[in-house]
Amino acid sequence: HRDKKRDKEKVKEKEKAKEKERDRDKEKERNWDRDKEKERERDKERNTDKDKEKDQEREKERHKDRERVRDKDRDRDRDKDREKNKEKEKEKDREEVDQNKEKDDVTKEGEKDREKIKDKEGDKDRGEKEKDKEKEKDEKKEKKEREREKERDDKKKKEKRSRTPPRSYSSSRRSRSSSR
């Protein structure tokens, strides 16, 4: 009878031990699951932190890219403005040159007009001078011719005198008129 009791107690103890063992195993399993879950949570947090960092870095890159584009645009605009200013300057220079040319042309025209007027006056003067010179030349030629004629006449007279006796008044007159 005692053996049976002991056996029963032993069996009970064994069952209790087994139950405790099971409880411990379950507890271990729960702890293990809890630890796993915590680890997953930590991983998620880590990943979200990493994702946040990545997102921040991406955002920084985007911002830098935007700034680069803005800078390029600004530089391009500056270059365009410089080109426009250069073109304006060139145009101003061209206009100045054109105006100066016009002034020079007007001045030259005025000078030419003045010269033409002087030339006309000079031509008048020259014309008169030339006429005077021609008159003088003509007068000199006429004088020389007269002198030559006189000389010829004188020679002829001398030759006639030496060759022949004097003629009558009328005949000498005829000869003179025919020689002229």
JSON list of C-alpha atoms in Angstrom, two decimals:
[
{"chain": "A", "resi": 1, "resn": "HIS", "atom": "CA", "xyz": [0.00, 0.00, 0.00]},
{"chain": "A", "resi": 2, "resn": "ARG", "atom": "CA", "xyz": [2.81, 2.28, 0.92]},
{"chain": "A", "resi": 3, "resn": "ASP", "atom": "CA", "xyz": [4.55, 1.47, -2.29]},
{"chain": "A", "resi": 4, "resn": "LYS", "atom": "CA", "xyz": [1.53, 2.49, -4.20]},
{"chain": "A", "resi": 5, "resn": "LYS", "atom": "CA", "xyz": [1.39, 5.77, -2.30]},
{"chain": "A", "resi": 6, "resn": "ARG", "atom": "CA", "xyz": [5.04, 6.35, -2.92]},
{"chain": "A", "resi": 7, "resn": "ASP", "atom": "CA", "xyz": [4.62, 5.46, -6.53]},
{"chain": "A", "resi": 8, "resn": "LYS", "atom": "CA", "xyz": [1.71, 7.85, -6.80]},
{"chain": "A", "resi": 9, "resn": "GLU", "atom": "CA", "xyz": [3.70, 10.58, -5.09]},
{"chain": "A", "resi": 10, "resn": "LYS", "atom": "CA", "xyz": [6.63, 9.91, -7.32]},
{"chain": "A", "resi": 11, "resn": "VAL", "atom": "CA", "xyz": [4.38, 9.99, -10.31]},
{"chain": "A", "resi": 12, "resn": "LYS", "atom": "CA", "xyz": [2.88, 13.28, -9.04]},
{"chain": "A", "resi": 13, "resn": "GLU", "atom": "CA", "xyz": [6.33, 14.72, -8.42]},
{"chain": "A", "resi": 14, "resn": "LYS", "atom": "CA", "xyz": [7.44, 13.60, -11.83]},
{"chain": "A", "resi": 15, "resn": "GLU", "atom": "CA", "xyz": [4.38, 15.20, -13.37]},
{"chain": "A", "resi": 16, "resn": "LYS", "atom": "CA", "xyz": [4.99, 18.38, -11.36]},
{"chain": "A", "resi": 17, "resn": "ALA", "atom": "CA", "xyz": [8.60, 18.36, -12.47]},
{"chain": "A", "resi": 18, "resn": "LYS", "atom": "CA", "xyz": [7.49, 17.81, -16.03]},
{"chain": "A", "resi": 19, "resn": "GLU", "atom": "CA", "xyz": [4.94, 20.60, -15.69]},
{"chain": "A", "resi": 20, "resn": "LYS", "atom": "CA", "xyz": [7.56, 22.90, -14.23]},
{"chain": "A", "resi": 21, "resn": "GLU", "atom": "CA", "xyz": [9.81, 21.92, -17.06]},
{"chain": "A", "resi": 22, "resn": "ARG", "atom": "CA", "xyz": [7.04, 22.68, -19.52]},
{"chain": "A", "resi": 23, "resn": "ASP", "atom": "CA", "xyz": [6.32, 25.99, -17.81]},
{"chain": "A", "resi": 24, "resn": "ARG", "atom": "CA", "xyz": [10.02, 26.84, -17.91]},
{"chain": "A", "resi": 25, "resn": "ASP", "atom": "CA", "xyz": [10.16, 25.89, -21.58]},
{"chain": "A", "resi": 26, "resn": "LYS", "atom": "CA", "xyz": [7.09, 27.99, -22.32]},
{"chain": "A", "resi": 27, "resn": "GLU", "atom": "CA", "xyz": [8.58, 30.86, -20.35]},
{"chain": "A", "resi": 28, "resn": "LYS", "atom": "CA", "xyz": [11.82, 30.48, -22.25]},
{"chain": "A", "resi": 29, "resn": "GLU", "atom": "CA", "xyz": [9.89, 30.41, -25.48]},
{"chain": "A", "resi": 30, "resn": "ARG", "atom": "CA", "xyz": [7.95, 33.51, -24.50]},
{"chain": "A", "resi": 31, "resn": "ASN", "atom": "CA", "xyz": [11.15, 35.27, -23.51]},
{"chain": "A", "resi": 32, "resn": "TRP", "atom": "CA", "xyz": [12.80, 34.17, -26.69]},
{"chain": "A", "resi": 33, "resn": "ASP", "atom": "CA", "xyz": [9.80, 35.43, -28.74]},
{"chain": "A", "resi": 34, "resn": "ARG", "atom": "CA", "xyz": [9.82, 38.67, -26.77]},
{"chain": "A", "resi": 35, "resn": "ASP", "atom": "CA", "xyz": [13.54, 39.07, -27.38]},
{"chain": "A", "resi": 36, "resn": "LYS", "atom": "CA", "xyz": [13.06, 38.34, -31.05]},
{"chain": "A", "resi": 37, "resn": "GLU", "atom": "CA", "xyz": [10.24, 40.88, -31.22]},
{"chain": "A", "resi": 38, "resn": "LYS", "atom": "CA", "xyz": [12.37, 43.46, -29.44]},
{"chain": "A", "resi": 39, "resn": "GLU", "atom": "CA", "xyz": [15.20, 42.73, -31.83]},
{"chain": "A", "resi": 40, "resn": "ARG", "atom": "CA", "xyz": [12.83, 43.16, -34.77]},
{"chain": "A", "resi": 41, "resn": "GLU", "atom": "CA", "xyz": [11.66, 46.45, -33.31]},
{"chain": "A", "resi": 42, "resn": "ARG", "atom": "CA", "xyz": [15.25, 47.61, -32.84]},
{"chain": "A", "resi": 43, "resn": "ASP", "atom": "CA", "xyz": [16.06, 46.56, -36.40]},
{"chain": "A", "resi": 44, "resn": "LYS", "atom": "CA", "xyz": [13.04, 48.45, -37.65]},
{"chain": "A", "resi": 45, "resn": "GLU", "atom": "CA", "xyz": [14.10, 51.51, -35.73]},
{"chain": "A", "resi": 46, "resn": "ARG", "atom": "CA", "xyz": [17.62, 51.16, -37.03]},
{"chain": "A", "resi": 47, "resn": "ASN", "atom": "CA", "xyz": [16.28, 50.75, -40.52]},
{"chain": "A", "resi": 48, "resn": "THR", "atom": "CA", "xyz": [13.96, 53.71, -40.17]},
{"chain": "A", "resi": 49, "resn": "ASP", "atom": "CA", "xyz": [16.87, 55.76, -38.81]},
{"chain": "A", "resi": 50, "resn": "LYS", "atom": "CA", "xyz": [18.98, 54.61, -41.75]},
{"chain": "A", "resi": 51, "resn": "ASP", "atom": "CA", "xyz": [16.09, 55.37, -44.07]},
{"chain": "A", "resi": 52, "resn": "LYS", "atom": "CA", "xyz": [15.73, 58.79, -42.50]},
{"chain": "A", "resi": 53, "resn": "GLU", "atom": "CA", "xyz": [19.44, 59.40, -42.93]},
{"chain": "A", "resi": 54, "resn": "LYS", "atom": "CA", "xyz": [19.26, 58.22, -46.52]},
{"chain": "A", "resi": 55, "resn": "ASP", "atom": "CA", "xyz": [16.23, 60.42, -47.09]},
{"chain": "A", "resi": 56, "resn": "GLN", "atom": "CA", "xyz": [18.07, 63.35, -45.56]},
{"chain": "A", "resi": 57, "resn": "GLU", "atom": "CA", "xyz": [21.11, 62.68, -47.74]},
{"chain": "A", "resi": 58, "resn": "ARG", "atom": "CA", "xyz": [18.89, 62.38, -50.81]},
{"chain": "A", "resi": 59, "resn": "GLU", "atom": "CA", "xyz": [17.20, 65.64, -49.86]},
{"chain": "A", "resi": 60, "resn": "LYS", "atom": "CA", "xyz": [20.60, 67.29, -49.41]},
{"chain": "A", "resi": 61, "resn": "GLU", "atom": "CA", "xyz": [21.68, 66.03, -52.84]},
{"chain": "A", "resi": 62, "resn": "ARG", "atom": "CA", "xyz": [18.44, 67.31, -54.37]},
{"chain": "A", "resi": 63, "resn": "HIS", "atom": "CA", "xyz": [18.99, 70.65, -52.69]},
{"chain": "A", "resi": 64, "resn": "LYS", "atom": "CA", "xyz": [22.57, 70.79, -53.99]},
{"chain": "A", "resi": 65, "resn": "ASP", "atom": "CA", "xyz": [21.36, 69.87, -57.47]},
{"chain": "A", "resi": 66, "resn": "ARG", "atom": "CA", "xyz": [18.72, 72.61, -57.31]},
{"chain": "A", "resi": 67, "resn": "GLU", "atom": "CA", "xyz": [21.35, 75.11, -56.19]},
{"chain": "A", "resi": 68, "resn": "ARG", "atom": "CA", "xyz": [23.68, 74.02, -59.00]},
{"chain": "A", "resi": 69, "resn": "VAL", "atom": "CA", "xyz": [20.89, 74.46, -61.53]},
{"chain": "A", "resi": 70, "resn": "ARG", "atom": "CA", "xyz": [20.05, 77.85, -60.01]},
{"chain": "A", "resi": 71, "resn": "ASP", "atom": "CA", "xyz": [23.71, 78.87, -60.16]},
{"chain": "A", "resi": 72, "resn": "LYS", "atom": "CA", "xyz": [23.96, 77.72, -63.78]},
{"chain": "A", "resi": 73, "resn": "ASP", "atom": "CA", "xyz": [20.82, 79.67, -64.64]},
{"chain": "A", "resi": 74, "resn": "ARG", "atom": "CA", "xyz": [22.15, 82.72, -62.84]},
{"chain": "A", "resi": 75, "resn": "ASP", "atom": "CA", "xyz": [25.49, 82.42, -64.67]},
{"chain": "A", "resi": 76, "resn": "ARG", "atom": "CA", "xyz": [23.69, 81.97, -67.99]},
{"chain": "A", "resi": 77, "resn": "ASP", "atom": "CA", "xyz": [21.56, 85.04, -67.26]},
{"chain": "A", "resi": 78, "resn": "ARG", "atom": "CA", "xyz": [24.67, 87.01, -66.33]},
{"chain": "A", "resi": 79, "resn": "ASP", "atom": "CA", "xyz": [26.37, 85.92, -69.54]},
{"chain": "A", "resi": 80, "resn": "LYS", "atom": "CA", "xyz": [23.29, 86.91, -71.55]},
{"chain": "A", "resi": 81, "resn": "ASP", "atom": "CA", "xyz": [23.21, 90.29, -69.80]},
{"chain": "A", "resi": 82, "resn": "ARG", "atom": "CA", "xyz": [26.92, 90.76, -70.52]},
{"chain": "A", "resi": 83, "resn": "GLU", "atom": "CA", "xyz": [26.35, 89.87, -74.17]},
{"chain": "A", "resi": 84, "resn": "LYS", "atom": "CA", "xyz": [23.42, 92.30, -74.35]},
{"chain": "A", "resi": 85, "resn": "ASN", "atom": "CA", "xyz": [25.54, 95.02, -72.74]},
{"chain": "A", "resi": 86, "resn": "LYS", "atom": "CA", "xyz": [28.38, 94.31, -75.16]},
{"chain": "A", "resi": 87, "resn": "GLU", "atom": "CA", "xyz": [25.94, 94.50, -78.07]},
{"chain": "A", "resi": 88, "resn": "LYS", "atom": "CA", "xyz": [24.55, 97.78, -76.72]},
{"chain": "A", "resi": 89, "resn": "GLU", "atom": "CA", "xyz": [28.07, 99.15, -76.37]},
{"chain": "A", "resi": 90, "resn": "LYS", "atom": "CA", "xyz": [28.93, 98.04, -79.89]},
{"chain": "A", "resi": 91, "resn": "GLU", "atom": "CA", "xyz": [25.75, 99.64, -81.18]},
{"chain": "A", "resi": 92, "resn": "LYS", "atom": "CA", "xyz": [26.56, 102.87, -79.34]},
{"chain": "A", "resi": 93, "resn": "ASP", "atom": "CA", "xyz": [30.08, 102.78, -80.77]},
{"chain": "A", "resi": 94, "resn": "ARG", "atom": "CA", "xyz": [28.69, 102.18, -84.26]},
{"chain": "A", "resi": 95, "resn": "GLU", "atom": "CA", "xyz": [26.24, 105.06, -83.83]},
{"chain": "A", "resi": 96, "resn": "GLU", "atom": "CA", "xyz": [29.06, 107.30, -82.61]},
{"chain": "A", "resi": 97, "resn": "VAL", "atom": "CA", "xyz": [31.21, 106.28, -85.56]},
{"chain": "A", "resi": 98, "resn": "ASP", "atom": "CA", "xyz": [28.28, 106.90, -87.92]},
{"chain": "A", "resi": 99, "resn": "GLN", "atom": "CA", "xyz": [27.64, 110.29, -86.33]},
{"chain": "A", "resi": 100, "resn": "ASN", "atom": "CA", "xyz": [31.32, 111.16, -86.56]},
{"chain": "A", "resi": 101, "resn": "LYS", "atom": "CA", "xyz": [31.34, 110.05, -90.20]},
{"chain": "A", "resi": 102, "resn": "GLU", "atom": "CA", "xyz": [28.28, 112.18, -90.86]},
{"chain": "A", "resi": 103, "resn": "LYS", "atom": "CA", "xyz": [29.96, 115.15, -89.16]},
{"chain": "A", "resi": 104, "resn": "ASP", "atom": "CA", "xyz": [33.13, 114.51, -91.16]},
{"chain": "A", "resi": 105, "resn": "ASP", "atom": "CA", "xyz": [31.09, 114.16, -94.35]},
{"chain": "A", "resi": 106, "resn": "VAL", "atom": "CA", "xyz": [29.23, 117.38, -93.60]},
{"chain": "A", "resi": 107, "resn": "THR", "atom": "CA", "xyz": [32.52, 119.11, -92.81]},
{"chain": "A", "resi": 108, "resn": "LYS", "atom": "CA", "xyz": [34.10, 117.73, -95.98]},
{"chain": "A", "resi": 109, "resn": "GLU", "atom": "CA", "xyz": [31.05, 118.78, -97.99]},
{"chain": "A", "resi": 110, "resn": "GLY", "atom": "CA", "xyz": [31.37, 122.28, -96.54]},
{"chain": "A", "resi": 111, "resn": "GLU", "atom": "CA", "xyz": [35.07, 122.33, -97.36]},
{"chain": "A", "resi": 112, "resn": "LYS", "atom": "CA", "xyz": [34.39, 121.06, -100.87]},
{"chain": "A", "resi": 113, "resn": "ASP", "atom": "CA", "xyz": [31.72, 123.73, -101.32]},
{"chain": "A", "resi": 114, "resn": "ARG", "atom": "CA", "xyz": [34.14, 126.37, -100.07]},
{"chain": "A", "resi": 115, "resn": "GLU", "atom": "CA", "xyz": [36.83, 125.01, -102.35]},
{"chain": "A", "resi": 116, "resn": "LYS", "atom": "CA", "xyz": [34.42, 125.02, -105.29]},
{"chain": "A", "resi": 117, "resn": "ILE", "atom": "CA", "xyz": [33.52, 128.62, -104.52]},
{"chain": "A", "resi": 118, "resn": "LYS", "atom": "CA", "xyz": [37.22, 129.48, -104.24]},
{"chain": "A", "resi": 119, "resn": "ASP", "atom": "CA", "xyz": [37.89, 127.54, -107.43]},
{"chain": "A", "resi": 120, "resn": "LYS", "atom": "CA", "xyz": [35.12, 129.43, -109.20]},
{"chain": "A", "resi": 121, "resn": "GLU", "atom": "CA", "xyz": [36.48, 132.71, -107.93]},
{"chain": "A", "resi": 122, "resn": "GLY", "atom": "CA", "xyz": [39.96, 131.46, -108.74]},
{"chain": "A", "resi": 123, "resn": "ASP", "atom": "CA", "xyz": [38.76, 130.39, -112.17]},
{"chain": "A", "resi": 124, "resn": "LYS", "atom": "CA", "xyz": [37.37, 133.86, -112.71]},
{"chain": "A", "resi": 125, "resn": "ASP", "atom": "CA", "xyz": [40.63, 135.35, -111.55]},
{"chain": "A", "resi": 126, "resn": "ARG", "atom": "CA", "xyz": [42.58, 132.82, -113.57]},
{"chain": "A", "resi": 127, "resn": "GLY", "atom": "CA", "xyz": [40.40, 133.42, -116.56]},
{"chain": "A", "resi": 128, "resn": "GLU", "atom": "CA", "xyz": [40.99, 137.14, -116.29]},
{"chain": "A", "resi": 129, "resn": "LYS", "atom": "CA", "xyz": [44.69, 136.59, -115.68]},
{"chain": "A", "resi": 130, "resn": "GLU", "atom": "CA", "xyz": [44.88, 134.20, -118.60]},
{"chain": "A", "resi": 131, "resn": "LYS", "atom": "CA", "xyz": [43.05, 136.71, -120.78]},
{"chain": "A", "resi": 132, "resn": "ASP", "atom": "CA", "xyz": [45.43, 139.38, -119.62]},
{"chain": "A", "resi": 133, "resn": "LYS", "atom": "CA", "xyz": [48.39, 137.11, -120.32]},
{"chain": "A", "resi": 134, "resn": "GLU", "atom": "CA", "xyz": [47.01, 136.22, -123.74]},
{"chain": "A", "resi": 135, "resn": "LYS", "atom": "CA", "xyz": [46.47, 139.89, -124.47]},
{"chain": "A", "resi": 136, "resn": "GLU", "atom": "CA", "xyz": [50.00, 140.61, -123.42]},
{"chain": "A", "resi": 137, "resn": "LYS", "atom": "CA", "xyz": [51.29, 137.71, -125.55]},
{"chain": "A", "resi": 138, "resn": "ASP", "atom": "CA", "xyz": [49.22, 138.88, -128.48]},
{"chain": "A", "resi": 139, "resn": "GLU", "atom": "CA", "xyz": [50.45, 142.41, -128.00]},
{"chain": "A", "resi": 140, "resn": "LYS", "atom": "CA", "xyz": [54.06, 141.19, -127.83]},
{"chain": "A", "resi": 141, "resn": "LYS", "atom": "CA", "xyz": [53.57, 139.07, -130.95]},
{"chain": "A", "resi": 142, "resn": "GLU", "atom": "CA", "xyz": [52.02, 142.00, -132.73]},
{"chain": "A", "resi": 143, "resn": "LYS", "atom": "CA", "xyz": [54.91, 144.25, -131.66]},
{"chain": "A", "resi": 144, "resn": "LYS", "atom": "CA", "xyz": [57.44, 141.68, -132.81]},
{"chain": "A", "resi": 145, "resn": "GLU", "atom": "CA", "xyz": [55.60, 141.23, -136.09]},
{"chain": "A", "resi": 146, "resn": "ARG", "atom": "CA", "xyz": [55.48, 145.00, -136.56]},
{"chain": "A", "resi": 147, "resn": "GLU", "atom": "CA", "xyz": [59.14, 145.21, -135.77]},
{"chain": "A", "resi": 148, "resn": "ARG", "atom": "CA", "xyz": [59.94, 142.39, -138.17]},
{"chain": "A", "resi": 149, "resn": "GLU", "atom": "CA", "xyz": [57.82, 143.99, -140.85]},
{"chain": "A", "resi": 150, "resn": "LYS", "atom": "CA", "xyz": [59.57, 147.27, -140.26]},
{"chain": "A", "resi": 151, "resn": "GLU", "atom": "CA", "xyz": [62.90, 145.54, -140.47]},
{"chain": "A", "resi": 152, "resn": "ARG", "atom": "CA", "xyz": [61.83, 143.76, -143.66]},
{"chain": "A", "resi": 153, "resn": "ASP", "atom": "CA", "xyz": [60.52, 146.96, -145.11]},
{"chain": "A", "resi": 154, "resn": "ASP", "atom": "CA", "xyz": [63.67, 148.78, -144.17]},
{"chain": "A", "resi": 155, "resn": "LYS", "atom": "CA", "xyz": [65.80, 146.08, -145.75]},
{"chain": "A", "resi": 156, "resn": "LYS", "atom": "CA", "xyz": [63.68, 146.11, -148.87]},
{"chain": "A", "resi": 157, "resn": "LYS", "atom": "CA", "xyz": [63.91, 149.87, -149.05]},
{"chain": "A", "resi": 158, "resn": "LYS", "atom": "CA", "xyz": [67.64, 149.78, -148.63]},
{"chain": "A", "resi": 159, "resn": "GLU", "atom": "CA", "xyz": [67.98, 147.07, -151.26]},
{"chain": "A", "resi": 160, "resn": "LYS", "atom": "CA", "xyz": [65.73, 148.93, -153.67]},
{"chain": "A", "resi": 161, "resn": "ARG", "atom": "CA", "xyz": [67.59, 152.15, -153.11]},
{"chain": "A", "resi": 162, "resn": "SER", "atom": "CA", "xyz": [70.88, 150.55, -153.75]},
{"chain": "A", "resi": 163, "resn": "ARG", "atom": "CA", "xyz": [69.68, 148.75, -156.90]},
{"chain": "A", "resi": 164, "resn": "THR", "atom": "CA", "xyz": [67.52, 151.23, -158.68]},
{"chain": "A", "resi": 165, "resn": "PRO", "atom": "CA", "xyz": [67.03, 154.92, -158.88]},
{"chain": "A", "resi": 166, "resn": "PRO", "atom": "CA", "xyz": [64.13, 156.34, -156.88]},
{"chain": "A", "resi": 167, "resn": "ARG", "atom": "CA", "xyz": [60.65, 155.72, -158.19]},
{"chain": "A", "resi": 168, "resn": "SER", "atom": "CA", "xyz": [57.76, 157.97, -158.33]},
{"chain": "A", "resi": 169, "resn": "TYR", "atom": "CA", "xyz": [55.61, 158.57, -155.35]},
{"chain": "A", "resi": 170, "resn": "SER", "atom": "CA", "xyz": [52.61, 156.58, -156.60]},
{"chain": "A", "resi": 171, "resn": "SER", "atom": "CA", "xyz": [54.51, 153.47, -157.51]},
{"chain": "A", "resi": 172, "resn": "SER", "atom": "CA", "xyz": [56.23, 153.23, -154.16]},
{"chain": "A", "resi": 173, "resn": "ARG", "atom": "CA", "xyz": [52.86, 153.54, -152.60]},
{"chain": "A", "resi": 174, "resn": "ARG", "atom": "CA", "xyz": [51.52, 150.60, -154.56]},
{"chain": "A", "resi": 175, "resn": "SER", "atom": "CA", "xyz": [54.36, 148.39, -153.61]},
{"chain": "A", "resi": 176, "resn": "ARG", "atom": "CA", "xyz": [53.85, 149.17, -149.96]},
{"chain": "A", "resi": 177, "resn": "SER", "atom": "CA", "xyz": [50.19, 148.37, -150.04]},
{"chain": "A", "resi": 178, "resn": "SER", "atom": "CA", "xyz": [50.78, 145.07, -151.85]},
{"chain": "A", "resi": 179, "resn": "SER", "atom": "CA", "xyz": [53.46, 144.03, -149.38]},
{"chain": "A", "resi": 180, "resn": "ARG", "atom": "CA", "xyz": [51.11, 144.49, -146.53]}
]
